[in-house]
Short mmCIF file of C-alpha atoms in Angstrom, two decimals:
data_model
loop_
_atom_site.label_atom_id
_atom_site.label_comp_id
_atom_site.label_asym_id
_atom_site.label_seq_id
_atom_site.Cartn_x
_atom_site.Cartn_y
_atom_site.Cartn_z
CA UNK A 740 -0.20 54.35 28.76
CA UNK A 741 -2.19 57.18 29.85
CA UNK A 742 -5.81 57.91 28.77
CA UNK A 743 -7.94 61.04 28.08
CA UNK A 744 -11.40 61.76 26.94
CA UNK A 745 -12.15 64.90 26.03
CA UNK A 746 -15.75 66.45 25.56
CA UNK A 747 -16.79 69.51 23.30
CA UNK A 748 -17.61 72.53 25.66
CA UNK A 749 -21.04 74.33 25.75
CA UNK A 750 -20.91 76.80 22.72
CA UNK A 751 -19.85 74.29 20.04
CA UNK A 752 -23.49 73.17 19.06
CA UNK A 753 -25.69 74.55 16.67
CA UNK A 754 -28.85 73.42 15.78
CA UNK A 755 -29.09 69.93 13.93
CA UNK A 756 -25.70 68.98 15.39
CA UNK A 757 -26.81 65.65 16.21
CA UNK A 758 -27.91 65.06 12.92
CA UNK A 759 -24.31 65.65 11.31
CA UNK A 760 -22.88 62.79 13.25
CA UNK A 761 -21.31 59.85 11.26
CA UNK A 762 -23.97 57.46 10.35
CA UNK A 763 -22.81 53.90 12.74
CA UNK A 764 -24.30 51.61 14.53
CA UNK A 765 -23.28 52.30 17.49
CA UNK A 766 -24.20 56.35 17.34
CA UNK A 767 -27.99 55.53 16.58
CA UNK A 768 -27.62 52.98 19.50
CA UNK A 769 -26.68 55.94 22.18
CA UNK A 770 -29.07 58.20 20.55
CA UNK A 771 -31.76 55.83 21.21
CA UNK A 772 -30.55 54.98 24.33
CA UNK A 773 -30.76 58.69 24.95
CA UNK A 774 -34.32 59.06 23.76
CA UNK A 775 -35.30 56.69 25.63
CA UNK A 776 -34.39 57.10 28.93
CA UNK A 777 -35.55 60.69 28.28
CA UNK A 778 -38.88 59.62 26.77
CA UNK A 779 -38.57 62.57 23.94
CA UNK A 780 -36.64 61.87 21.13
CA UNK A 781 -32.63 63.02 21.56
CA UNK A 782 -32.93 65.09 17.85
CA UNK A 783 -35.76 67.17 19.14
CA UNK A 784 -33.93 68.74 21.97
CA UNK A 785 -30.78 70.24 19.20
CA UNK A 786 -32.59 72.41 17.05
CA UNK A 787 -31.70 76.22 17.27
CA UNK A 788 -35.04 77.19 19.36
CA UNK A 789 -34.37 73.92 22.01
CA UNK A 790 -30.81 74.72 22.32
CA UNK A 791 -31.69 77.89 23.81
CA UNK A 792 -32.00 75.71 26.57
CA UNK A 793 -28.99 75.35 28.93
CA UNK A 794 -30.67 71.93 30.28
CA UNK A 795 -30.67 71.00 26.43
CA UNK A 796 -27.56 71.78 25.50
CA UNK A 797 -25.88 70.00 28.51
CA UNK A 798 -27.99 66.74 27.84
CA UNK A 799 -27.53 66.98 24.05
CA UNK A 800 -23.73 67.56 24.03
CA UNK A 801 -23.57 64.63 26.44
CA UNK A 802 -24.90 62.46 24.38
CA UNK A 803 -22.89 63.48 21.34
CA UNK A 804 -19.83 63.33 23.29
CA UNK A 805 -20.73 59.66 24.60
CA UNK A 806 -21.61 58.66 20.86
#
């Protein structure tokens, strides 16, 4: 069996897209993760004003995309 994974493309976020994630476990676990090895919390970064950031939206849709 073959296996794909497939990641949103820049242009599909809006702000508070992280926030309308499923609530489990295992997404607040990556978006920790993600705040902490960035040492700003993950959230912050995907409001409308932040995601006028390219280097936002990149590390933000990551993150979804791995949760």
């Amino acid at each position: 069996m073959k296996q794909a994974w497939l990641f949103p493309g820049q242009g599909s976020q809006y702000g508070g897209f992280l926030d309308a994630l499923p609530t489990h476990p295992t997404i607040k676990e990556t978006l920790d993760e993600a705040s902490d090895v960035l040492e700003t919390e993950i959230k912050l970064l995907a409001t409308a004003e932040k995601l006028k950031s390219t280097k936002n939206v990149q590390l933000t849709m990551l993150t979804a995309g791995v949760a």
